[in-house]
XYZ file of C-alpha atoms in Angstrom:
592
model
C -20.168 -43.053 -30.578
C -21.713 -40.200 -29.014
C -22.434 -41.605 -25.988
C -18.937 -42.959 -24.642
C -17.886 -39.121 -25.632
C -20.233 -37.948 -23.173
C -19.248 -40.126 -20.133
C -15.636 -39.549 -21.158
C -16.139 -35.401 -21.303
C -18.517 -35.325 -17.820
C -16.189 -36.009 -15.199
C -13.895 -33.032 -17.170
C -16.579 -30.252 -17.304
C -16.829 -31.000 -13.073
C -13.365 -30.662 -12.386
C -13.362 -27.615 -14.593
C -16.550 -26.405 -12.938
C -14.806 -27.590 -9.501
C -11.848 -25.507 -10.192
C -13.296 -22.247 -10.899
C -15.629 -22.498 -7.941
C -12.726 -23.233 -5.625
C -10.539 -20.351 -7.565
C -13.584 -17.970 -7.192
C -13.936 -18.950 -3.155
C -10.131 -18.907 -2.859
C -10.152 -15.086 -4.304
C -13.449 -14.094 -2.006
C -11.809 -15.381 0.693
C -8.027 -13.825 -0.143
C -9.723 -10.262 -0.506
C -11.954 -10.894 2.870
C -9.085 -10.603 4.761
C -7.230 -7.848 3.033
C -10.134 -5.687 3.569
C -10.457 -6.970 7.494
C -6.711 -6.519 7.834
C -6.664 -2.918 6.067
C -10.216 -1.942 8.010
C -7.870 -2.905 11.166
C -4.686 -1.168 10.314
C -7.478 2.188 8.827
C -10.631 2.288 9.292
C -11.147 1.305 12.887
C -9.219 3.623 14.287
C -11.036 6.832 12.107
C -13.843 5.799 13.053
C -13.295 5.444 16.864
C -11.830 8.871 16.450
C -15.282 10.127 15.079
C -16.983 8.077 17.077
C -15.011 9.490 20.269
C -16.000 13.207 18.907
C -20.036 12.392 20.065
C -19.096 11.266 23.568
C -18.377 12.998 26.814
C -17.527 14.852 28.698
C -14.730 15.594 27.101
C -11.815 14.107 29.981
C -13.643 11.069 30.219
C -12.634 7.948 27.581
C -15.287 7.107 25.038
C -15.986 3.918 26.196
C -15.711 4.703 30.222
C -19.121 3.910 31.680
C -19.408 7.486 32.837
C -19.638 8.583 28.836
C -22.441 9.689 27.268
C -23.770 10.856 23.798
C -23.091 14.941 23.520
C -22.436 17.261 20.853
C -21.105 19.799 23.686
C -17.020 18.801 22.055
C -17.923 20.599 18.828
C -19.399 23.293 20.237
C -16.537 23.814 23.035
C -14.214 23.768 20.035
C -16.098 26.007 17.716
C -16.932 28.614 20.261
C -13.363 29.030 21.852
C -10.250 28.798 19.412
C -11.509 27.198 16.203
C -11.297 30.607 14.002
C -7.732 31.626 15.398
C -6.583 27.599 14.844
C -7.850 27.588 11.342
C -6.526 31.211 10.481
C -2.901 29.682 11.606
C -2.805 26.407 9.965
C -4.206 27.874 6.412
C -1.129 30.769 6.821
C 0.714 27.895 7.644
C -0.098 25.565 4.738
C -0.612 28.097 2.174
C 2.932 29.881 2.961
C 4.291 26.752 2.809
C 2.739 25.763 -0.649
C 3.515 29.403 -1.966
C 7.734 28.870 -0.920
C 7.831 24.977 -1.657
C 6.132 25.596 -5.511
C 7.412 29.185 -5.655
C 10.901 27.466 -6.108
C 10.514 23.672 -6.835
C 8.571 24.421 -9.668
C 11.748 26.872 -11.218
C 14.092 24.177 -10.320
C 12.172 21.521 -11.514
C 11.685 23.296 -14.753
C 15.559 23.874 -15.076
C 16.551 20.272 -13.904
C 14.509 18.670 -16.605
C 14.112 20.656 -19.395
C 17.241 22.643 -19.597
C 21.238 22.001 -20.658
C 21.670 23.289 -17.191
C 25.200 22.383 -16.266
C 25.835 19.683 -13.372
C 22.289 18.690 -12.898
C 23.300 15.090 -11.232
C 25.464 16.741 -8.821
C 22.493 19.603 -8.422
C 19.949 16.631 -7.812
C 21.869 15.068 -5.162
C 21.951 18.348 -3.647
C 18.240 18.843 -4.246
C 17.298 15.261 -2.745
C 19.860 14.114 0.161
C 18.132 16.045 2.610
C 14.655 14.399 2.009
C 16.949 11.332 4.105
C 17.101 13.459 7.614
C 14.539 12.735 10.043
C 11.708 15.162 10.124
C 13.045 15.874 13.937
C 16.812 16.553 12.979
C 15.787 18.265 9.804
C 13.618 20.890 12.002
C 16.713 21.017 14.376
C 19.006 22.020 11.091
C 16.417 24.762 10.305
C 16.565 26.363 13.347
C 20.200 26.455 13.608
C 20.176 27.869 10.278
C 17.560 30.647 10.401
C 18.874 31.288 14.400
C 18.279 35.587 14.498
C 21.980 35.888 15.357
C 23.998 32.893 13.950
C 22.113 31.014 11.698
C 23.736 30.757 8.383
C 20.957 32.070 6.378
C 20.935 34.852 8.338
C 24.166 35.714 7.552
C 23.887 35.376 4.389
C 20.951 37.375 3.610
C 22.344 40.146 6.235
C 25.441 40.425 3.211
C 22.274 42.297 1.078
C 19.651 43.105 3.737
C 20.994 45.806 6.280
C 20.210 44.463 9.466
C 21.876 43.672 12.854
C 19.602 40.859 13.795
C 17.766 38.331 11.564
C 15.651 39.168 9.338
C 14.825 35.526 9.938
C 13.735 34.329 13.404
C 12.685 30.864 14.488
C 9.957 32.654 16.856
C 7.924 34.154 13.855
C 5.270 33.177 11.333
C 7.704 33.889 8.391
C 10.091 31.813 9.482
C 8.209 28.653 10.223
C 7.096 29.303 6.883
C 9.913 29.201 4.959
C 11.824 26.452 6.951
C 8.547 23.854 6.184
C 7.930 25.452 2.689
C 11.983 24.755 1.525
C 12.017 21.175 3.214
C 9.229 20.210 0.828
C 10.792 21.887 -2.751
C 12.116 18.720 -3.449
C 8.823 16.944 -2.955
C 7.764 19.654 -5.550
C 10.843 19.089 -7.789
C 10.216 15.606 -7.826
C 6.310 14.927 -8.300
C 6.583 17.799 -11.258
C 9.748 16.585 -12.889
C 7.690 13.814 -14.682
C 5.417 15.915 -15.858
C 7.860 18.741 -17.636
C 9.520 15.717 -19.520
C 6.398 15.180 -20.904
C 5.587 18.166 -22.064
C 5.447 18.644 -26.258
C 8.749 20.208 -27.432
C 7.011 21.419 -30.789
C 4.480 23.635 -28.892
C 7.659 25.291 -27.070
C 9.555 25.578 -30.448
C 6.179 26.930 -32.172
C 5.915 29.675 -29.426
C 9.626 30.202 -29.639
C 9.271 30.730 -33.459
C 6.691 32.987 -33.882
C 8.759 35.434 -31.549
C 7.859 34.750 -27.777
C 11.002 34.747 -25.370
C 12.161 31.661 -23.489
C 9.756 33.640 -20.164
C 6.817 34.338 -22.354
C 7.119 30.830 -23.522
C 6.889 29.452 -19.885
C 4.548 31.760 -18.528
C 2.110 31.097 -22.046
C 2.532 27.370 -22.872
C 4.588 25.387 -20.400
C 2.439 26.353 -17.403
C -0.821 26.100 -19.090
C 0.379 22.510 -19.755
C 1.688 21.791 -16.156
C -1.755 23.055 -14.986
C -3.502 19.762 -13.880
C -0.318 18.519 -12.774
C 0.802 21.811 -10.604
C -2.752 22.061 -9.091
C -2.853 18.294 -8.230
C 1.066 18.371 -6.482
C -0.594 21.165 -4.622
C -2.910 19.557 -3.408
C -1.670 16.202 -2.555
C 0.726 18.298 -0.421
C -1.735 20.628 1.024
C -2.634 17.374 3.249
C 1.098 16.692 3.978
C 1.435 19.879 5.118
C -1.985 19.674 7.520
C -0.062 16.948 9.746
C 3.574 18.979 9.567
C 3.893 20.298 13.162
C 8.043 19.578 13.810
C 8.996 22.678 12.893
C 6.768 24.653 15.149
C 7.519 22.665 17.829
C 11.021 22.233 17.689
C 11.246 26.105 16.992
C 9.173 26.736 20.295
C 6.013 24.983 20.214
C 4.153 27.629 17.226
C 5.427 30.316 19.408
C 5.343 32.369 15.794
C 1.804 30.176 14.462
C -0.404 27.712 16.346
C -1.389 25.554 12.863
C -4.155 22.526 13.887
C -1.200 19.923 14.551
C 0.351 21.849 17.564
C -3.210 22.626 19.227
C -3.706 18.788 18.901
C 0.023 18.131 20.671
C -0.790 21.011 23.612
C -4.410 19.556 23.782
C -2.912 16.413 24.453
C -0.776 17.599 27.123
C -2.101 20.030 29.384
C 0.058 21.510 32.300
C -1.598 20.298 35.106
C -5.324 18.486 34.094
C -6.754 15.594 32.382
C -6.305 15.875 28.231
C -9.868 17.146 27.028
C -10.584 13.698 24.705
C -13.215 14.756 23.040
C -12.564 18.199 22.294
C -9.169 16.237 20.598
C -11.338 14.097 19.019
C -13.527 16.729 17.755
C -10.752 18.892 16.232
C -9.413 15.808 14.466
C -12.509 14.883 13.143
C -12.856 18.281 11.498
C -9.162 18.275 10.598
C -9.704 14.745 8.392
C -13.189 16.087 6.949
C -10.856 19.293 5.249
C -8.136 16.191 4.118
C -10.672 14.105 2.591
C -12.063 17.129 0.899
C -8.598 18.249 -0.529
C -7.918 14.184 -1.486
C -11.433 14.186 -3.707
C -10.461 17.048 -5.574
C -6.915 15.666 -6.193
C -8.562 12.151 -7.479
C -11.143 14.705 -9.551
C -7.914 16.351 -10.914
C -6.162 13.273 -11.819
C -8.921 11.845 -13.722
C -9.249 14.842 -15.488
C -5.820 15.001 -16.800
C -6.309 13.475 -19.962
C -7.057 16.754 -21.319
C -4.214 18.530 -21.078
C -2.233 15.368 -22.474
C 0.529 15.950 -24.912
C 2.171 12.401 -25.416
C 0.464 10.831 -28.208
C 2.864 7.803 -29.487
C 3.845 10.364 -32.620
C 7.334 10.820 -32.349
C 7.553 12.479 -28.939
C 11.208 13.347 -27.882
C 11.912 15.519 -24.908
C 14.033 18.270 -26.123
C 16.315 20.552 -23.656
C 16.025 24.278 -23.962
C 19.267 25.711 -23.998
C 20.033 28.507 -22.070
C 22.972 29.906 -23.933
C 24.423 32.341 -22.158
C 22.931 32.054 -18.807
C 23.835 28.442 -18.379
C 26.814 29.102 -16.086
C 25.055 32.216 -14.125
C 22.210 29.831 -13.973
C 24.377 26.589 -12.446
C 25.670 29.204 -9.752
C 22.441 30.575 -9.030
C 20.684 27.405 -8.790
C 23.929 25.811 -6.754
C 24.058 28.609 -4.583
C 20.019 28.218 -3.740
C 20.577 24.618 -2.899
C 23.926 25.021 -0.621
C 22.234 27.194 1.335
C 18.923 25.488 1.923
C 19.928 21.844 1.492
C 23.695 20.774 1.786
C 23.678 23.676 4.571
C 20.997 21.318 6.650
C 23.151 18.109 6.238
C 26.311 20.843 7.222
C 24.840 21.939 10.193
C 24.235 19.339 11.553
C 27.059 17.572 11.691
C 28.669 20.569 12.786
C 26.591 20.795 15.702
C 27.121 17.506 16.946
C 31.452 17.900 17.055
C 30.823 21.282 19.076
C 29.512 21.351 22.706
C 27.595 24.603 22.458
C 25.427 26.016 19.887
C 27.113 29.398 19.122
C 28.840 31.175 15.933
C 29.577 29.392 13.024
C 33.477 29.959 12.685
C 36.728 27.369 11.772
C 38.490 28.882 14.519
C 35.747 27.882 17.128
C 35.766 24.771 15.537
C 39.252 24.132 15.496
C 39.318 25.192 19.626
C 36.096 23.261 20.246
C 35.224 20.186 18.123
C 35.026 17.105 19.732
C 34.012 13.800 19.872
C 32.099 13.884 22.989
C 28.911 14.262 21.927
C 29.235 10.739 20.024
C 30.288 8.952 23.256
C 27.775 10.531 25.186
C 25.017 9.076 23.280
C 26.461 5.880 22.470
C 26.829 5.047 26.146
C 23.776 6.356 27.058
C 21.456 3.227 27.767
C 18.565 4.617 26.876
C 20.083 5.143 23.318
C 20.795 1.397 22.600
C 17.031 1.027 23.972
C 15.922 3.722 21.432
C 18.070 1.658 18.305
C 16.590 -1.856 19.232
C 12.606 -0.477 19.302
C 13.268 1.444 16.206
C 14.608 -1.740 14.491
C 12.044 -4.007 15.586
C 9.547 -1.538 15.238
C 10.469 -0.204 11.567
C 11.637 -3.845 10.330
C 7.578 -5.346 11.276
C 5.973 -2.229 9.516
C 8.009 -2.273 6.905
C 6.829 -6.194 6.319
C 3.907 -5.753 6.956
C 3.248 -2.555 5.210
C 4.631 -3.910 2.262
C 2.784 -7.331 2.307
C -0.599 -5.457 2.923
C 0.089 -3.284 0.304
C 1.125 -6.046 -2.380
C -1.913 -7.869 -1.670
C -4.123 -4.614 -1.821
C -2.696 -4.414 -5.239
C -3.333 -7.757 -6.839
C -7.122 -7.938 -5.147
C -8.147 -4.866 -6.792
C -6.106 -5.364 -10.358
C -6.207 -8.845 -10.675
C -8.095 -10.963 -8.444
C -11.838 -10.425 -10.387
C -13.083 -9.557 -7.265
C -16.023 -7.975 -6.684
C -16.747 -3.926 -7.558
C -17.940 -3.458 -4.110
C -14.512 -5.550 -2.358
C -11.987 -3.573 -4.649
C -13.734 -0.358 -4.170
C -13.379 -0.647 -0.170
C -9.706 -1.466 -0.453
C -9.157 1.730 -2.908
C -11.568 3.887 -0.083
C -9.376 2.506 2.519
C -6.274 2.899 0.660
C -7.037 6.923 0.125
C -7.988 7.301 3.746
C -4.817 6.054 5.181
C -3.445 8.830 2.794
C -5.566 11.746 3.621
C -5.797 11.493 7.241
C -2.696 13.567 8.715
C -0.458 12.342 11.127
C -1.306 14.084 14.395
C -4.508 12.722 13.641
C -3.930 9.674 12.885
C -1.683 9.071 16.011
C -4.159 10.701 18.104
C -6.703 7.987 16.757
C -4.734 5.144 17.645
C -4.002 6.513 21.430
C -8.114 6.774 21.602
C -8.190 3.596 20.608
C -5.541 1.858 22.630
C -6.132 3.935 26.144
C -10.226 2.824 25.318
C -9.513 -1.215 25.112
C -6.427 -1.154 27.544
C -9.160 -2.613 29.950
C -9.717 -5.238 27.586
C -6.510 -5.326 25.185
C -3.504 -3.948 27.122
C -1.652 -2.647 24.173
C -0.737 0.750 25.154
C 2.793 1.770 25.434
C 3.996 -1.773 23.536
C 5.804 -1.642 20.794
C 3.306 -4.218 18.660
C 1.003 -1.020 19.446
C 3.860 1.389 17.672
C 4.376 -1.611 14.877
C 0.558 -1.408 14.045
C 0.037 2.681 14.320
C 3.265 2.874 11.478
C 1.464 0.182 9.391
C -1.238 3.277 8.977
C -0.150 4.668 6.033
C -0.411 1.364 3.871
C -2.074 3.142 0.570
C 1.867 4.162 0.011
C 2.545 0.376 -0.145
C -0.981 -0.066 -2.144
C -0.062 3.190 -4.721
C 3.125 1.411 -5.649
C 2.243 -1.837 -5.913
C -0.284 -1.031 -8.550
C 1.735 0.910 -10.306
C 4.199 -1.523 -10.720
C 1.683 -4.763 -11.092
C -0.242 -2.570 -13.823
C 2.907 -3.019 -15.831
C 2.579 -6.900 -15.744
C 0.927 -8.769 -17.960
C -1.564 -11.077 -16.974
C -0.646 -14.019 -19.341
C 1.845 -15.854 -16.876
C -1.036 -15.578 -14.341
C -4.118 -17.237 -16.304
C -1.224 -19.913 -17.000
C -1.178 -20.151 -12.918
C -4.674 -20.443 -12.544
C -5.335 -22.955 -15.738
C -3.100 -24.861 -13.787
C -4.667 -25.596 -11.178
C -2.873 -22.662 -9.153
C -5.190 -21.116 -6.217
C -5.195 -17.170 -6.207
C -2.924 -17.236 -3.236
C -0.558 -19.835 -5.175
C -0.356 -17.342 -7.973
C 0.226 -14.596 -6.139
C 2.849 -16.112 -4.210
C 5.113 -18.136 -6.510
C 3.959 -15.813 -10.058
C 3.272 -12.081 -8.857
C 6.351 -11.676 -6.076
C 9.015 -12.509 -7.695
C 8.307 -10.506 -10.536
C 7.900 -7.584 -8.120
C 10.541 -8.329 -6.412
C 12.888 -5.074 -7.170
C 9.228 -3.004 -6.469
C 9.043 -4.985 -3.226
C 13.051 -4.256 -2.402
C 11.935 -0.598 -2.955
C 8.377 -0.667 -0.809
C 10.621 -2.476 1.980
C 13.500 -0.005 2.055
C 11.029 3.044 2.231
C 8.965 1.109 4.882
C 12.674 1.241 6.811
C 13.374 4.381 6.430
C 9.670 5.945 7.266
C 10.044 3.431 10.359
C 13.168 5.077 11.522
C 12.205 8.077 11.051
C 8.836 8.674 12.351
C 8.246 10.958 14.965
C 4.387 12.321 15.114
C 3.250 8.484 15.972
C 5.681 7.582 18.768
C 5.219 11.250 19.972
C 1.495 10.679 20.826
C 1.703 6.709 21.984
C 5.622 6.274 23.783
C 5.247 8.509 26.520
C 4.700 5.545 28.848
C 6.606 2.782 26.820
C 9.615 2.453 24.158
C 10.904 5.215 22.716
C 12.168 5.163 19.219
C 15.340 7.220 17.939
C 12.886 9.893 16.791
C 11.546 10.565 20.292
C 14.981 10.305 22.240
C 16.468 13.005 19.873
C 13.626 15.143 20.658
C 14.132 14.461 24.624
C 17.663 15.288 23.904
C 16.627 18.430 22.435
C 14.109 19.349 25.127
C 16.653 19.335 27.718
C 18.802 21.378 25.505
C 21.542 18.906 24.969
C 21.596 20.547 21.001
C 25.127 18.938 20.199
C 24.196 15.305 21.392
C 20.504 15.760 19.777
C 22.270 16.184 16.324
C 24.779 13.348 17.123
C 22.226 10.956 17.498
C 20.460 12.410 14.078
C 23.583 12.006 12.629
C 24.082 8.640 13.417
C 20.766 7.837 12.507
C 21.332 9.559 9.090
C 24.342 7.213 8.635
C 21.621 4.366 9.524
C 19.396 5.388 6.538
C 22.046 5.776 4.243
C 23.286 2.492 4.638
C 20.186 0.652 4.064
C 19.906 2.903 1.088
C 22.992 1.641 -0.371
C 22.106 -1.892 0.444
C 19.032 -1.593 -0.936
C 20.459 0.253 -4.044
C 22.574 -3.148 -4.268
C 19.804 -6.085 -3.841
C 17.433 -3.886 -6.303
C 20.599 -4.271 -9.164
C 20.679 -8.021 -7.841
C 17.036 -8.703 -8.463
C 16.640 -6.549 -11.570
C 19.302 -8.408 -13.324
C 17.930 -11.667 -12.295
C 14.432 -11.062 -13.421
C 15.574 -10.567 -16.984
């Protein structure tokens, strides 16, 4: 009887065999092309940029045939403003890290781990201005911190005896403070996490053997938050390397010149041909200091398991009381946030119903405010121009961003694909991270002015869909976080089924991701609408999103219709917010 077995069992062991070959081709094949798309969307254009650092001279295009290898762009750059750039963009950064964890980090602390009073309506406060446009936010600031009407100003001139400031929108200090408060909620939210993990019995113990709430901050809370303060530092050390709205809205760095500006006045001389190479050059050096600053963040990260405090034993995250101080505290903290966030969304709007920018005052408002603005812009042609590129442009990044980023994910976690395939995607993934923006924009204008010979893509808006689709590790981060909470079971049911990889991921993986992919989508949107640095560099000859029109707007000093158009743009955001709030409720309680 053992032979009939055999002939019966054969023709099963090759389909089996059959199967897994085609599965293991099908996944090869599947994370091919993520890591040729991704190299595309990432790596080509760094490395042109590098590339475009060696050739010269330095008005010529890399690929022109009058090019030629050279060094002579480093050495241009090193012997004539290097030291003075770096000196301003490391007082820029570092200010700006000192004021954004100087305060996020107290508010954080009290947000999350005290019975502070009103801490919803405090966190909306905290978070709605993270929604303005890095243009109109930089706009708000220097209404705000204006020497002789800005708000702050007046406000701190009720303590500080002074006719005039002490803020100005022409100095070092306040550049600093203006970036450094726009990213204490970044602070408040990467470290929230992190305090509501930290071990209420190692508080209590301090507390009992005599150490005030302070000591028991300063002693055992902060030596816990360590790894996790040092690593948001970091991580926003880069941000900050490609921030350059603020100095340029408040007068192109006339107070600091930090790396991003120098690119931006590089890139537009007065009256020559931009210097290419020495652009290329100062990029190059500005992504080798990024990718440094990213390797020590993934060194911290990995090395967080040290100072872990959840074990599985009972951990509860307690709330200190503050007794006494919890209403000083609740004004204190309100007052902060009223004055450097709610004030932003404030001014704003206030700006845009007033035809001039001068003192803040109800009767001037009463006397002045108007609608005109509003009409202005929405019967301004080039405005209804500016609202169909942004859609098109931030709908096809935002699709493709977050199908790039999906697939990223499920290649690396769950395809079985090769160390050397999965490691690529994570390398590319942290370089679309770590380069900043200036940079990367710059890059993709190299690239497109070099092949518009070949490839006329400059000043399209498939050229401004593809440069947005650069920062693609967002999409990847998330997606793995959310398909590392999947298990795998309903997936080897795919594949025992006969399901290719692709069939898996496509009718198993995305629809349980679907309120992950609502989320990826909506921030895709909103980054879309709101970008600025990339259609800076590559619209000057083509479309112009919102972003760039509201800076045009305020170049010409039209102030009140700049903040208009910000404002409606803000209303934009907010309703795709909602809407997206709404399907992500939708899918959630259909996935159950």
């Amino acid at each position: 009887m053992a032979a009939p077995s055999l002939s019966v069992t054969a023709p099963s062991v090759v389909k089996a065999r059959l199967r897994a070959f085609t599965t293991a081709v099908s996944a090869r094949g599947f994370a091919v092309v993520t890591i040729v798309i991704v190299a595309l969307l990432v790596g080509v254009p760094v490395a042109f940029m590098v590339v475009s650092s060696f050739r010269g001279p330095g008005t010529v295009l890399p690929l022109a045939p009058a090019a030629e290898w050279t060094t002579e762009n480093y050495g241009e750059v090193i012997s004539t403003s290097l030291v003075n750039t770096a000196g301003d963009t490391l007082v820029f950064v570092l200010g700006s890290l000192l004021v954004a964890v100087g305060f996020g980090l107290p508010l954080a602390y009290l947000l999350e781990r005290t019975d502070l009073p009103g801490r919803r309506l405090l966190l909306l406060f905290l978070f709605a201005p993270l929604l303005l446009a890095p243009i109109t936010n930089a706009q708000a600031w220097s209404v705000l911190i204006s020497p002789e009407t800005g708000l702050l100003n007046e406000a701190l001139r009720l303590v500080i005896p002074v006719d005039r400031g002490p803020l100005d929108t022409q100095s070092a200090l306040g550049m600093v403070l203006a970036q450094g408060l726009t990213y204490v909620p970044m602070v408040a939210l990467f470290l929230g996490p992190a305090l509501a993990n930290v071990d209420a019995p190692l508080e209590e113990a301090s507390r009992t053997s005599g150490a005030g709430p302070l000591t028991t901050f300063r002693r055992v809370t902060l030596k816990l938050l360590a790894p996790a303060i040092l690593s948001v530092t970091l991580l926003l050390a880069v941000f900050l390397l490609g921030q350059f709205e603020i100095p340029l809205v408040f007068g192109l760095g006339s107070g600091l010149q930090p790396l991003g500006i120098v690119i931006y006045n590089l890139l537009n001389p007065p009256a020559s041909v931009p210097s290419y190479g020495q652009i290329a050059a100062y990029s190059t050096l500005m992504t080798t200091v990024s990718y440094g600053l990213i390797l020590v963040y993934g060194f911290m990260t990995r090395r967080g398991d040290r100072f872990a405090t959840v074990t599985g034993k009972g951990h509860r995250a307690k709330l200190n009381s503050l007794g006494t101080w919890r209403w000083p505290a609740f004004l204190a903290v309100g007052g902060f946030l009223f004055l450097t966030a709610g004030m932003r969304l404030f001014v704003i709007v206030w700006q845009s119903l007033l035809p001039f920018r001068g003192p803040v005052s109800w009767d001037t408002f009463r006397e002045q405010a108007s609608l005109d603005s509003y009409r202005q812009v929405l019967e301004d042609e080039r405005f209804m121009e500016a609202v169909q590129v942004t859609a098109i442009v931030a709908i096809g990044s935002a699709v493709i961003t977050t199908l790039v980023g999906l697939a990223m994910a499920w290649v690396v976690a769950r395809s079985g694909s090769g160390r050397l395939r999965r490691r690529s995607l994570d390398l590319l993934a942290s370089s679309s991270l770590a380069v900043p923006s200036p940079v990367a924009a710059f890059a993709f204008l190299l690239l497109f002015l070099a092949l518009n010979r070949f490839l006329p893509l400059y000043g399209s808006m498939f050229a401004l869909m593809v440069a947005y689709c650069f920062r693609v590790g967002v999409a990847y981060r998330m997606s793995s976080a959310a398909l590392l909470q999947i298990g795998n079971q309903l997936e080897e049911a795919s594949a025992l089924s006969g399901g290719s990889p692709f069939t898996t991921f496509r009718r198993v993986v995305l629809p349980l991701l679907a309120p992950t992919i609502v989320v990826l989508l909506v921030l895709g949107l909103v980054t879309g609408i709101n970008e600025f640095t990339v259609p800076l560099f590559l619209s000057s000859q083509g479309p112009q999103p919102l972003s760039v029109y509201t800076y045009g707007l305020l170049s010409n000093q039209q102030q009140s219709a700049a903040a208009a158009a910000g404002v409606l743009t803000l209303v934009t955001v907010l309703v795709m917010a909602g809407v997206a709030a709404w399907a992500g409720r939708r899918l959630r309680g259909g996935t159950r």
